[in-house]
CSV table of N, CA and C in Angstrom, one decimal:
chain,number,residue,atom,x,y,z
A,1,MET,N,-2.7,-16.7,141.0
A,1,MET,CA,-3.3,-17.3,141.8
A,1,MET,C,-3.0,-16.6,143.6
A,2,PRO,N,-4.1,-16.4,144.4
A,2,PRO,CA,-3.9,-16.1,145.3
A,2,PRO,C,-3.6,-17.4,146.2
A,3,VAL,N,-2.5,-16.7,147.1
A,3,VAL,CA,-1.9,-17.8,148.2
A,3,VAL,C,-3.3,-17.8,149.6
A,4,LYS,N,-3.4,-18.9,149.8
A,4,LYS,CA,-4.0,-19.3,151.4
A,4,LYS,C,-3.1,-19.3,152.1
A,5,VAL,N,-3.6,-18.4,153.7
A,5,VAL,CA,-2.5,-19.1,154.5
A,5,VAL,C,-3.3,-19.3,155.6
A,6,ASP,N,-3.2,-20.4,156.2
A,6,ASP,CA,-3.0,-21.2,157.2
A,6,ASP,C,-3.1,-20.3,158.7
A,7,ILE,N,-3.9,-20.3,159.4
A,7,ILE,CA,-4.1,-19.5,160.4
A,7,ILE,C,-4.8,-20.6,161.6
A,8,SER,N,-3.8,-20.3,162.7
A,8,SER,CA,-4.5,-21.1,164.2
A,8,SER,C,-4.5,-20.6,164.9
A,9,TRP,N,-5.6,-20.2,166.0
A,9,TRP,CA,-5.6,-19.5,167.3
A,9,TRP,C,-4.6,-20.3,168.8
A,10,THR,N,-4.2,-19.4,169.2
A,10,THR,CA,-4.0,-20.1,170.6
A,10,THR,C,-4.1,-18.9,171.2
A,11,TRP,N,-5.0,-19.1,172.7
A,11,TRP,CA,-6.2,-18.6,173.6
A,11,TRP,C,-5.3,-18.1,175.1
A,12,LEU,N,-5.1,-17.4,175.3
A,12,LEU,CA,-4.7,-17.2,176.6
A,12,LEU,C,-5.5,-16.3,177.4
A,13,ASP,N,-5.4,-16.7,178.9
A,13,ASP,CA,-6.3,-15.8,179.7
A,13,ASP,C,-4.8,-14.5,180.3
A,14,TRP,N,-5.3,-13.9,180.5
A,14,TRP,CA,-4.6,-12.2,180.4
A,14,TRP,C,-5.6,-11.2,181.6
A,15,LYS,N,-5.1,-10.6,182.5
A,15,LYS,CA,-5.4,-9.7,183.4
A,15,LYS,C,-3.6,-8.2,183.2
A,16,PRO,N,-4.9,-7.3,183.3
A,16,PRO,CA,-3.5,-5.8,182.7
A,16,PRO,C,-2.5,-6.1,184.1
A,17,HIS,N,-2.9,-6.7,185.2
A,17,HIS,CA,-1.6,-6.7,186.7
A,17,HIS,C,-0.6,-7.9,186.6
A,18,CYS,N,-1.5,-8.4,185.4
A,18,CYS,CA,-0.3,-9.4,185.2
A,18,CYS,C,0.6,-9.5,184.7
A,19,THR,N,1.9,-9.9,184.8
A,19,THR,CA,3.2,-10.1,184.6
A,19,THR,C,3.4,-11.1,183.7
A,20,TRP,N,4.3,-10.9,182.5
A,20,TRP,CA,4.8,-11.7,181.4
A,20,TRP,C,5.4,-12.8,181.9
A,21,GLU,N,5.9,-13.0,182.8
A,21,GLU,CA,6.9,-13.4,183.1
A,21,GLU,C,6.1,-15.2,184.3
A,22,THR,N,5.4,-14.1,184.7
A,22,THR,CA,4.3,-15.0,185.8
A,22,THR,C,2.9,-15.5,184.9
A,23,HIS,N,2.5,-15.1,184.1
A,23,HIS,CA,1.3,-15.3,183.5
A,23,HIS,C,1.0,-16.0,182.3
A,24,ILE,N,1.8,-14.8,181.6
A,24,ILE,CA,1.6,-15.2,179.9
A,24,ILE,C,2.6,-16.0,179.3
A,25,ALA,N,4.0,-15.9,179.5
A,25,ALA,CA,4.9,-16.7,179.5
A,25,ALA,C,4.9,-18.2,179.9
A,26,PRO,N,4.4,-18.7,180.9
A,26,PRO,CA,4.0,-19.9,181.0
A,26,PRO,C,3.0,-20.6,179.9
A,27,GLN,N,2.1,-19.7,179.6
A,27,GLN,CA,0.6,-20.3,178.9
A,27,GLN,C,1.4,-20.5,177.4
A,28,LEU,N,2.5,-19.7,177.3
A,28,LEU,CA,2.8,-19.9,175.6
A,28,LEU,C,4.1,-20.7,175.7
A,29,GLU,N,4.4,-21.3,176.9
A,29,GLU,CA,5.1,-22.6,176.8
A,29,GLU,C,4.4,-23.9,176.7
A,30,ALA,N,3.2,-23.6,177.5
A,30,ALA,CA,2.4,-24.8,177.9
A,30,ALA,C,2.0,-25.2,176.1
A,31,VAL,N,1.6,-24.5,175.3
A,31,VAL,CA,1.0,-24.5,174.1
A,31,VAL,C,2.2,-24.5,172.9
A,32,LYS,N,3.9,-24.6,173.5
A,32,LYS,CA,4.9,-24.8,172.6
A,32,LYS,C,5.1,-23.5,171.3
A,33,ILE,N,4.4,-22.4,172.0
A,33,ILE,CA,4.9,-21.4,171.1
A,33,ILE,C,6.2,-20.7,171.2
A,34,PRO,N,7.3,-20.8,170.4
A,34,PRO,CA,8.2,-20.0,170.8
A,34,PRO,C,8.8,-18.1,170.9
A,35,PHE,N,8.8,-17.9,171.9
A,35,PHE,CA,9.2,-16.2,172.0
A,35,PHE,C,9.4,-15.6,170.8
A,36,SER,N,10.5,-16.5,170.4
A,36,SER,CA,11.1,-15.9,169.2
A,36,SER,C,10.1,-15.2,167.8
A,37,LYS,N,9.1,-15.9,167.6
A,37,LYS,CA,8.1,-15.6,166.8
A,37,LYS,C,7.0,-14.7,167.3
A,38,LEU,N,7.0,-14.6,167.7
A,38,LEU,CA,6.2,-13.6,169.0
A,38,LEU,C,6.1,-11.7,168.1
A,39,ASP,N,7.5,-11.8,167.2
A,39,ASP,CA,7.9,-10.5,167.0
A,39,ASP,C,6.8,-10.1,166.0
A,40,ARG,N,6.6,-11.0,164.9
A,40,ARG,CA,5.7,-10.9,163.9
A,40,ARG,C,4.3,-12.4,164.1
A,41,CYS,N,3.7,-11.5,165.0
A,41,CYS,CA,2.5,-12.2,165.5
A,41,CYS,C,0.7,-11.2,165.0
A,42,VAL,N,-0.3,-11.9,164.9
A,42,VAL,CA,-0.8,-10.9,165.4
A,42,VAL,C,-2.0,-11.2,167.0
A,43,TYR,N,-2.4,-10.7,167.3
A,43,TYR,CA,-3.2,-10.8,168.3
A,43,TYR,C,-4.6,-10.1,168.2
A,44,VAL,N,-5.6,-10.8,169.2
A,44,VAL,CA,-7.0,-10.3,169.7
A,44,VAL,C,-7.5,-9.8,171.1
A,45,ILE,N,-8.0,-8.9,171.6
A,45,ILE,CA,-8.3,-8.7,173.0
A,45,ILE,C,-9.2,-8.6,173.0
A,46,ARG,N,-9.8,-9.3,174.1
A,46,ARG,CA,-11.3,-9.8,173.8
A,46,ARG,C,-11.9,-9.6,175.3
A,47,THR,N,-12.6,-9.3,175.9
A,47,THR,CA,-13.7,-9.4,177.1
A,47,THR,C,-13.7,-10.6,177.0
A,48,ASN,N,-13.8,-11.1,178.6
A,48,ASN,CA,-14.1,-12.8,178.8
A,48,ASN,C,-15.2,-12.8,180.3
A,49,GLY,N,-16.1,-12.3,180.1
A,49,GLY,CA,-16.9,-12.3,181.2
A,49,GLY,C,-18.3,-12.1,181.3
A,50,ILE,N,-19.3,-11.4,181.3
A,50,ILE,CA,-20.9,-11.1,181.2
A,50,ILE,C,-21.0,-10.4,179.8
A,51,PHE,N,-20.3,-9.6,179.5
A,51,PHE,CA,-20.4,-8.0,178.4
A,51,PHE,C,-19.5,-8.5,177.2
A,52,ALA,N,-20.2,-7.6,176.2
A,52,ALA,CA,-19.4,-7.5,174.8
A,52,ALA,C,-19.4,-5.9,175.1
A,53,ILE,N,-18.9,-5.9,173.4
A,53,ILE,CA,-19.2,-4.2,173.4
A,53,ILE,C,-19.8,-4.1,172.2
A,54,SER,N,-20.7,-3.0,172.1
A,54,SER,CA,-21.7,-2.5,171.5
A,54,SER,C,-21.2,-1.8,170.5
A,55,TYR,N,-21.4,-2.4,169.4
A,55,TYR,CA,-20.8,-1.9,168.0
A,55,TYR,C,-22.5,-1.3,167.2
A,56,PRO,N,-22.1,-0.4,165.8
A,56,PRO,CA,-22.9,-0.1,165.5
A,56,PRO,C,-24.3,-1.2,164.6
A,57,TYR,N,-23.4,-2.9,164.3
A,57,TYR,CA,-24.2,-3.6,163.8
A,57,TYR,C,-24.6,-4.7,164.5
A,58,LYS,N,-23.7,-4.6,165.2
A,58,LYS,CA,-23.8,-6.1,166.4
A,58,LYS,C,-23.1,-6.1,167.5
A,59,PRO,N,-23.3,-6.4,168.4
A,59,PRO,CA,-21.9,-6.6,169.4
A,59,PRO,C,-20.9,-7.8,169.4
A,60,SER,N,-20.1,-7.6,170.0
A,60,SER,CA,-18.6,-8.5,169.7
A,60,SER,C,-17.8,-8.3,171.3
A,61,PRO,N,-17.4,-9.0,171.6
A,61,PRO,CA,-15.9,-9.1,172.7
A,61,PRO,C,-15.1,-8.7,172.5
A,62,VAL,N,-14.9,-8.4,171.1
A,62,VAL,CA,-13.7,-7.9,170.3
A,62,VAL,C,-12.8,-6.4,170.7
A,63,ILE,N,-11.9,-6.1,171.9
A,63,ILE,CA,-11.5,-5.1,171.7
A,63,ILE,C,-10.7,-4.3,170.9
A,64,TYR,N,-9.6,-5.3,170.8
A,64,TYR,CA,-8.5,-4.6,169.9
A,64,TYR,C,-8.1,-5.6,168.9
A,65,ILE,N,-7.4,-5.6,167.7
A,65,ILE,CA,-6.5,-5.9,167.0
A,65,ILE,C,-5.0,-5.5,166.3
A,66,GLY,N,-4.4,-6.5,166.8
A,66,GLY,CA,-2.8,-5.5,166.5
A,66,GLY,C,-1.8,-6.9,166.1
A,67,GLU,N,-0.4,-6.2,166.1
A,67,GLU,CA,0.5,-6.8,165.4
A,67,GLU,C,1.6,-6.5,165.9
A,68,GLY,N,2.6,-7.1,165.6
A,68,GLY,CA,4.5,-6.9,165.9
A,68,GLY,C,4.6,-8.0,167.5
A,69,ASN,N,5.7,-6.8,167.9
A,69,ASN,CA,6.1,-7.9,169.3
A,69,ASN,C,5.3,-7.7,170.4
A,70,PHE,N,4.7,-9.0,170.5
A,70,PHE,CA,3.4,-9.0,171.2
A,70,PHE,C,3.9,-9.0,172.7
A,71,GLN,N,5.4,-9.4,173.2
A,71,GLN,CA,5.7,-8.8,174.7
A,71,GLN,C,5.5,-7.1,174.7
A,72,GLN,N,6.3,-6.5,174.0
A,72,GLN,CA,6.7,-5.4,174.1
A,72,GLN,C,4.7,-4.1,174.0
A,73,ARG,N,4.1,-4.6,172.9
A,73,ARG,CA,2.5,-4.3,172.6
A,73,ARG,C,1.7,-4.1,173.5
A,74,LEU,N,1.2,-5.8,174.4
A,74,LEU,CA,0.9,-6.3,175.8
A,74,LEU,C,1.2,-5.0,176.3
A,75,SER,N,2.3,-4.8,177.3
A,75,SER,CA,2.8,-3.5,178.5
A,75,SER,C,2.3,-2.5,177.8
A,76,LYS,N,2.1,-2.2,176.5
A,76,LYS,CA,1.8,-0.5,176.6
A,76,LYS,C,-0.1,-0.2,176.4
A,77,HIS,N,-0.6,-1.8,176.2
A,77,HIS,CA,-1.9,-1.7,176.2
A,77,HIS,C,-2.3,-1.7,177.7
A,78,ARG,N,-1.7,-2.0,178.4
A,78,ARG,CA,-2.1,-1.9,179.7
A,78,ARG,C,-2.7,-0.4,180.5
A,79,TYR,N,-2.6,0.6,180.1
A,79,TYR,CA,-2.9,1.8,180.3
A,79,TYR,C,-4.5,2.2,179.7
A,80,TRP,N,-4.6,1.7,178.5
A,80,TRP,CA,-6.2,2.0,178.6
A,80,TRP,C,-7.2,0.2,178.7
A,81,LEU,N,-6.2,-0.5,179.3
A,81,LEU,CA,-7.4,-1.6,179.5
A,81,LEU,C,-7.3,-1.5,180.8
A,82,GLY,N,-6.8,-1.1,181.6
A,82,GLY,CA,-7.1,0.1,183.3
A,82,GLY,C,-8.3,0.0,183.5
A,83,ASP,N,-9.2,1.3,182.6
A,83,ASP,CA,-10.6,1.5,182.5
A,83,ASP,C,-11.3,0.0,182.9
A,84,LEU,N,-10.9,-0.5,181.4
A,84,LEU,CA,-12.1,-1.8,181.1
A,84,LEU,C,-11.6,-2.8,182.2
A,85,GLU,N,-10.6,-2.7,182.9
A,85,GLU,CA,-10.7,-4.0,184.0
A,85,GLU,C,-11.4,-3.9,185.7
A,86,GLU,N,-11.8,-2.7,185.5
A,86,GLU,CA,-13.0,-2.2,186.3
A,86,GLU,C,-14.0,-2.7,186.3
A,87,LEU,N,-14.6,-3.0,184.8
A,87,LEU,CA,-15.8,-3.8,184.6
A,87,LEU,C,-15.5,-5.3,184.2
A,88,VAL,N,-14.3,-5.7,184.1
A,88,VAL,CA,-14.5,-7.0,184.0
A,88,VAL,C,-14.6,-7.6,185.6
A,89,ARG,N,-13.2,-6.9,186.6
A,89,ARG,CA,-13.3,-7.5,187.7
A,89,ARG,C,-12.8,-9.0,187.4
A,90,ASP,N,-13.3,-10.0,188.0
A,90,ASP,CA,-13.1,-11.1,188.5
A,90,ASP,C,-12.6,-12.1,187.3
A,91,TYR,N,-12.9,-11.1,186.2
A,91,TYR,CA,-13.2,-12.5,184.9
A,91,TYR,C,-11.8,-11.4,184.1
A,92,SER,N,-11.1,-12.4,183.5
A,92,SER,CA,-9.7,-12.2,183.0
A,92,SER,C,-9.8,-11.8,181.3
A,93,PHE,N,-9.6,-11.0,180.8
A,93,PHE,CA,-9.2,-10.6,179.4
A,93,PHE,C,-8.5,-11.9,178.4
A,94,CYS,N,-9.3,-12.3,177.2
A,94,CYS,CA,-9.1,-13.1,176.5
A,94,CYS,C,-7.9,-13.0,175.5
A,95,ILE,N,-6.8,-13.2,175.1
A,95,ILE,CA,-6.3,-12.7,174.1
A,95,ILE,C,-6.2,-13.9,173.2
A,96,GLY,N,-6.0,-14.0,171.9
A,96,GLY,CA,-5.9,-14.8,170.8
A,96,GLY,C,-4.4,-14.5,169.7
A,97,VAL,N,-3.7,-15.1,169.8
A,97,VAL,CA,-2.3,-15.0,168.9
A,97,VAL,C,-2.4,-15.6,168.4
A,98,ALA,N,-1.5,-15.4,167.1
A,98,ALA,CA,-2.0,-16.2,165.7
A,98,ALA,C,-0.4,-15.6,165.0
A,99,LEU,N,0.4,-16.7,164.2
A,99,LEU,CA,1.4,-16.5,163.6
A,99,LEU,C,1.3,-17.0,162.2
A,100,PRO,N,0.7,-15.9,161.8
A,100,PRO,CA,1.0,-15.9,160.4
A,100,PRO,C,2.5,-15.8,159.2
A,101,ARG,N,2.7,-17.3,158.4
A,101,ARG,CA,4.0,-16.9,158.0
A,101,ARG,C,3.8,-17.2,156.3
A,102,VAL,N,4.2,-16.8,155.4
A,102,VAL,CA,4.4,-17.0,154.4
A,102,VAL,C,5.5,-17.1,154.0
A,103,PRO,N,5.9,-18.3,152.8
A,103,PRO,CA,7.1,-17.9,152.5
A,103,PRO,C,7.9,-16.9,151.8
A,104,ASN,N,8.8,-15.9,151.8
A,104,ASN,CA,9.2,-15.1,151.1
A,104,ASN,C,8.8,-13.4,150.8
A,105,ASN,N,8.1,-13.4,152.6
A,105,ASN,CA,6.9,-12.3,153.1
A,105,ASN,C,7.1,-12.6,154.5
A,106,ALA,N,8.0,-11.6,155.0
A,106,ALA,CA,8.1,-11.5,156.7
A,106,ALA,C,6.7,-10.4,156.7
A,107,GLN,N,6.5,-9.9,156.2
A,107,GLN,CA,5.1,-8.8,156.5
A,107,GLN,C,4.3,-9.6,156.2
A,108,ALA,N,3.6,-10.9,156.0
A,108,ALA,CA,2.7,-11.4,156.1
A,108,ALA,C,1.7,-11.1,157.0
A,109,TYR,N,2.4,-11.0,158.8
A,109,TYR,CA,1.4,-10.7,159.3
A,109,TYR,C,0.5,-9.3,159.5
A,110,LYS,N,0.8,-8.1,158.9
A,110,LYS,CA,0.4,-7.4,159.0
A,110,LYS,C,-0.8,-7.2,157.6
A,111,ASP,N,-0.5,-7.8,157.1
A,111,ASP,CA,-1.9,-8.4,156.1
A,111,ASP,C,-2.8,-9.4,156.8
A,112,TYR,N,-2.5,-9.5,157.3
A,112,TYR,CA,-3.7,-10.8,158.3
A,112,TYR,C,-4.6,-10.1,159.5
A,113,GLU,N,-3.7,-8.9,159.9
A,113,GLU,CA,-4.5,-7.8,160.7
A,113,GLU,C,-5.3,-6.7,159.9
A,114,ALA,N,-4.6,-6.2,158.8
A,114,ALA,CA,-5.3,-5.4,158.5
A,114,ALA,C,-6.9,-6.4,157.6
A,115,ALA,N,-6.7,-7.8,157.1
A,115,ALA,CA,-7.5,-8.5,156.9
A,115,ALA,C,-8.7,-8.8,158.0
A,116,LEU,N,-8.7,-9.5,159.0
A,116,LEU,CA,-9.5,-9.0,159.9
A,116,LEU,C,-10.1,-8.0,160.7
A,117,ILE,N,-8.8,-6.5,161.1
A,117,ILE,CA,-10.1,-5.1,160.8
A,117,ILE,C,-10.7,-4.8,159.8
A,118,GLN,N,-10.8,-5.2,158.6
A,118,GLN,CA,-11.6,-4.6,157.6
A,118,GLN,C,-12.5,-6.1,157.7
A,119,ARG,N,-12.6,-7.1,157.8
A,119,ARG,CA,-13.6,-7.6,158.2
A,119,ARG,C,-14.9,-7.9,159.5
A,120,PHE,N,-14.0,-7.5,160.6
A,120,PHE,CA,-14.3,-7.3,161.8
A,120,PHE,C,-15.1,-5.5,161.3
A,121,ARG,N,-14.8,-4.9,160.7
A,121,ARG,CA,-16.1,-3.6,160.4
A,121,ARG,C,-16.8,-3.9,159.4
A,122,ASP,N,-16.7,-4.6,158.4
A,122,ASP,CA,-18.1,-5.3,157.4
A,122,ASP,C,-18.9,-6.1,158.4
A,123,ILE,N,-18.4,-6.6,159.6
A,123,ILE,CA,-19.7,-7.4,160.4
A,123,ILE,C,-20.3,-6.2,161.4
A,124,HIS,N,-19.4,-5.9,162.0
A,124,HIS,CA,-19.6,-4.5,163.3
A,124,HIS,C,-20.1,-3.5,162.7
A,125,GLY,N,-20.1,-3.0,161.4
A,125,GLY,CA,-20.0,-1.6,161.7
A,125,GLY,C,-18.7,-0.7,162.1
A,126,SER,N,-17.8,-1.2,162.5
A,126,SER,CA,-16.8,0.0,162.9
A,126,SER,C,-15.5,-0.9,163.2
A,127,ALA,N,-14.2,-0.5,163.4
A,127,ALA,CA,-13.3,-1.3,164.1
A,127,ALA,C,-13.4,-1.9,164.8
A,128,PRO,N,-12.7,-2.1,166.0
A,128,PRO,CA,-12.9,-2.8,167.1
A,128,PRO,C,-12.7,-1.3,168.0
A,129,MET,N,-13.0,-1.3,169.1
A,129,MET,CA,-13.1,-0.3,170.0
A,129,MET,C,-12.1,0.7,170.3
A,130,ALA,N,-10.3,-0.4,170.1
A,130,ALA,CA,-9.3,0.7,170.8
A,130,ALA,C,-8.9,0.5,169.6
A,131,ASN,N,-8.6,0.6,168.6
A,131,ASN,CA,-8.2,0.5,167.4
A,131,ASN,C,-8.4,1.8,166.9
A,132,SER,N,-7.9,3.2,166.6
A,132,SER,CA,-8.3,4.6,166.4
A,132,SER,C,-8.3,4.5,165.0
A,133,HIS,N,-7.7,3.6,164.1
A,133,HIS,CA,-7.8,3.8,162.4
A,133,HIS,C,-7.6,2.5,161.8
A,134,MET,N,-8.2,2.3,160.5
A,134,MET,CA,-7.9,1.0,159.8
A,134,MET,C,-6.5,0.5,159.3
A,135,GLU,N,-6.8,-0.5,159.2
A,135,GLU,CA,-5.6,-0.6,158.7
A,135,GLU,C,-5.7,-1.1,156.9
A,136,TYR,N,-4.7,-1.6,156.1
A,136,TYR,CA,-5.6,-1.5,154.4
A,136,TYR,C,-4.6,-3.1,154.3
A,137,ARG,N,-4.8,-3.6,153.7
A,137,ARG,CA,-4.0,-5.1,153.1
A,137,ARG,C,-3.3,-4.6,151.9
A,138,ARG,N,-2.2,-5.6,152.2
A,138,ARG,CA,-1.1,-5.0,151.5
A,138,ARG,C,-0.7,-6.6,150.0
A,139,CYS,N,-1.3,-7.4,150.2
A,139,CYS,CA,-1.5,-8.8,149.8
A,139,CYS,C,-2.7,-8.8,149.0
A,140,ASN,N,-2.8,-10.3,148.8
A,140,ASN,CA,-4.0,-10.9,148.2
A,140,ASN,C,-4.1,-12.1,149.1
A,141,TYR,N,-3.6,-12.1,149.9
A,141,TYR,CA,-3.7,-13.5,150.1
A,141,TYR,C,-5.2,-13.6,151.5
A,142,VAL,N,-5.2,-15.5,151.1
A,142,VAL,CA,-6.8,-16.0,151.8
A,142,VAL,C,-6.7,-16.5,152.5
A,143,TYR,N,-7.2,-16.0,153.8
A,143,TYR,CA,-7.9,-16.9,155.0
A,143,TYR,C,-9.0,-17.0,155.4
A,144,GLU,N,-9.3,-18.7,155.2
A,144,GLU,CA,-10.1,-19.0,155.8
A,144,GLU,C,-11.2,-18.2,156.7
A,145,GLU,N,-12.2,-18.6,156.2
A,145,GLU,CA,-13.6,-17.8,156.7
A,145,GLU,C,-14.0,-17.8,158.3
A,146,GLU,N,-13.7,-19.2,158.0
A,146,GLU,CA,-14.3,-19.3,159.7
A,146,GLU,C,-13.4,-19.5,160.7
A,147,VAL,N,-12.3,-19.6,160.5
A,147,VAL,CA,-11.0,-18.9,161.5
A,147,VAL,C,-11.2,-17.4,161.6
A,148,MET,N,-11.0,-16.6,160.4
A,148,MET,CA,-11.2,-15.0,161.0
A,148,MET,C,-12.8,-15.2,161.8
A,149,ARG,N,-14.1,-16.0,161.3
A,149,ARG,CA,-14.9,-15.4,162.4
A,149,ARG,C,-14.4,-16.0,164.1
A,150,GLU,N,-14.0,-17.0,164.3
A,150,GLU,CA,-13.6,-17.7,165.2
A,150,GLU,C,-13.1,-16.3,166.3
A,151,ALA,N,-12.1,-15.5,166.0
A,151,ALA,CA,-11.5,-14.3,166.7
A,151,ALA,C,-12.7,-13.3,166.7
A,152,LEU,N,-13.5,-13.0,165.9
A,152,LEU,CA,-14.2,-11.6,165.6
A,152,LEU,C,-15.6,-11.9,166.3
A,153,LEU,N,-16.1,-13.0,166.6
A,153,LEU,CA,-17.7,-13.3,166.9
A,153,LEU,C,-17.7,-13.3,168.1
A,154,ILE,N,-18.5,-13.6,168.9
A,154,ILE,CA,-19.3,-13.7,170.5
A,154,ILE,C,-18.7,-15.4,170.7
A,155,GLY,N,-19.0,-16.5,169.5
A,155,GLY,CA,-19.0,-17.8,169.7
A,155,GLY,C,-20.1,-18.5,170.3
A,156,LYS,N,-20.1,-19.8,169.8
A,156,LYS,CA,-21.2,-20.7,169.7
A,156,LYS,C,-21.2,-21.2,171.5
A,157,GLY,N,-22.6,-21.0,171.9
A,157,GLY,CA,-22.9,-21.4,173.4
A,157,GLY,C,-22.5,-20.6,174.7
A,158,VAL,N,-21.7,-19.2,174.1
A,158,VAL,CA,-21.3,-18.1,174.8
A,158,VAL,C,-22.4,-17.1,174.9
A,159,ARG,N,-22.8,-17.2,175.9
A,159,ARG,CA,-24.0,-16.0,176.2
A,159,ARG,C,-23.5,-14.8,177.0
A,160,PHE,N,-23.7,-13.6,176.5
A,160,PHE,CA,-23.5,-12.4,177.0
A,160,PHE,C,-24.7,-11.7,177.8
A,161,LYS,N,-24.8,-11.1,178.6
A,161,LYS,CA,-25.9,-10.8,179.5
A,161,LYS,C,-26.0,-9.0,179.0
A,162,TRP,N,-24.7,-8.3,178.7
A,162,TRP,CA,-25.0,-7.1,178.4
A,162,TRP,C,-23.7,-6.8,177.1
A,163,ALA,N,-24.1,-5.2,176.6
A,163,ALA,CA,-23.2,-4.9,175.7
A,163,ALA,C,-23.1,-3.8,175.8
A,164,ILE,N,-21.8,-3.4,176.0
A,164,ILE,CA,-21.2,-2.0,176.4
A,164,ILE,C,-20.6,-0.8,175.7
A,165,HIS,N,-20.6,0.4,175.8
A,165,HIS,CA,-20.3,1.6,175.0
A,165,HIS,C,-19.8,2.7,175.9
A,166,PRO,N,-18.5,2.9,175.6
A,166,PRO,CA,-17.7,3.8,176.5
A,166,PRO,C,-18.7,5.3,176.1
A,167,MET,N,-18.3,6.4,177.8
A,167,MET,CA,-19.3,7.6,177.8
A,167,MET,C,-18.1,8.9,177.5
A,168,PRO,N,-18.2,9.8,177.2
A,168,PRO,CA,-17.4,10.3,176.7
A,168,PRO,C,-16.8,10.9,177.5
A,169,SER,N,-16.5,10.3,179.2
A,169,SER,CA,-15.6,9.9,179.8
A,169,SER,C,-14.2,9.2,179.6
A,170,ALA,N,-14.6,8.2,178.9
A,170,ALA,CA,-14.2,7.2,179.0
A,170,ALA,C,-12.9,7.7,178.0
A,171,THR,N,-11.8,6.7,178.5
A,171,THR,CA,-10.2,6.9,177.7
A,171,THR,C,-10.5,6.4,176.2
A,172,LEU,N,-11.4,5.2,175.8
A,172,LEU,CA,-11.6,4.9,174.6
A,172,LEU,C,-12.7,5.5,174.4
A,173,TYR,N,-13.4,6.5,174.5
A,173,TYR,CA,-14.7,7.1,173.4
A,173,TYR,C,-14.3,7.7,172.2
A,174,GLU,N,-13.2,8.3,172.2
A,174,GLU,CA,-13.0,9.1,170.7
A,174,GLU,C,-12.3,7.7,169.5
A,175,ALA,N,-11.7,7.1,170.5
A,175,ALA,CA,-11.2,5.6,169.1
A,175,ALA,C,-12.2,4.8,168.6
A,176,TYR,N,-13.4,4.7,170.0
A,176,TYR,CA,-14.4,4.0,169.8
A,176,TYR,C,-15.5,4.4,168.4
A,177,HIS,N,-15.2,5.7,168.5
A,177,HIS,CA,-16.3,6.0,167.6
A,177,HIS,C,-15.6,6.8,166.3
A,178,LYS,N,-14.6,6.7,166.2
A,178,LYS,CA,-13.5,7.0,164.9
A,178,LYS,C,-13.9,6.3,164.0
A,179,THR,N,-14.1,5.5,163.4
A,179,THR,CA,-14.2,4.1,162.5
A,179,THR,C,-15.4,3.4,162.1
A,180,HIS,N,-16.5,4.3,162.8
A,180,HIS,CA,-17.5,3.9,162.8
A,180,HIS,C,-18.6,4.1,161.4
A,181,LEU,N,-19.1,3.3,161.1
A,181,LEU,CA,-19.5,3.6,159.4
A,181,LEU,C,-21.2,4.1,159.6
A,182,GLU,N,-21.5,5.3,159.2
A,182,GLU,CA,-22.4,5.9,159.1
A,182,GLU,C,-23.4,5.2,158.6
């Protein structure tokens, strides 16, 4: 029988120029997420303003789905998020953090990341814009659909005014097109 994994999301505001110590750490401390658990997390980076990303089937604010050491990974994402910072201007990015845990499986978080990317591709016709390849599931875990949709869809009551996509001169152009379904 498949194992059901309970997931909950914590949402943070972030701008690429913000530092871990002054912006991210205080938000995590406020919701009592220990830094020691962030080495095996799953995170979703989303736009948090007036535009979403135009994907083949439907728009979404999701830019990237990742896993691993959150602090290290976030600092590495700054280089490509800089291109988008011009667009978001005064808005921040929204980052969802989840801590998937399964007894006797320290790698469960990797399965959840793969499940999210695959579900995103099913709904939107592509992996998120900055995910240059698909991930594949390692386990047969079951995740609550509504919780997955919370991370992947626009959300109730949110009204984006634009859906954009990168042009050939943008850093993310090739990654954006690499996983599109035909």
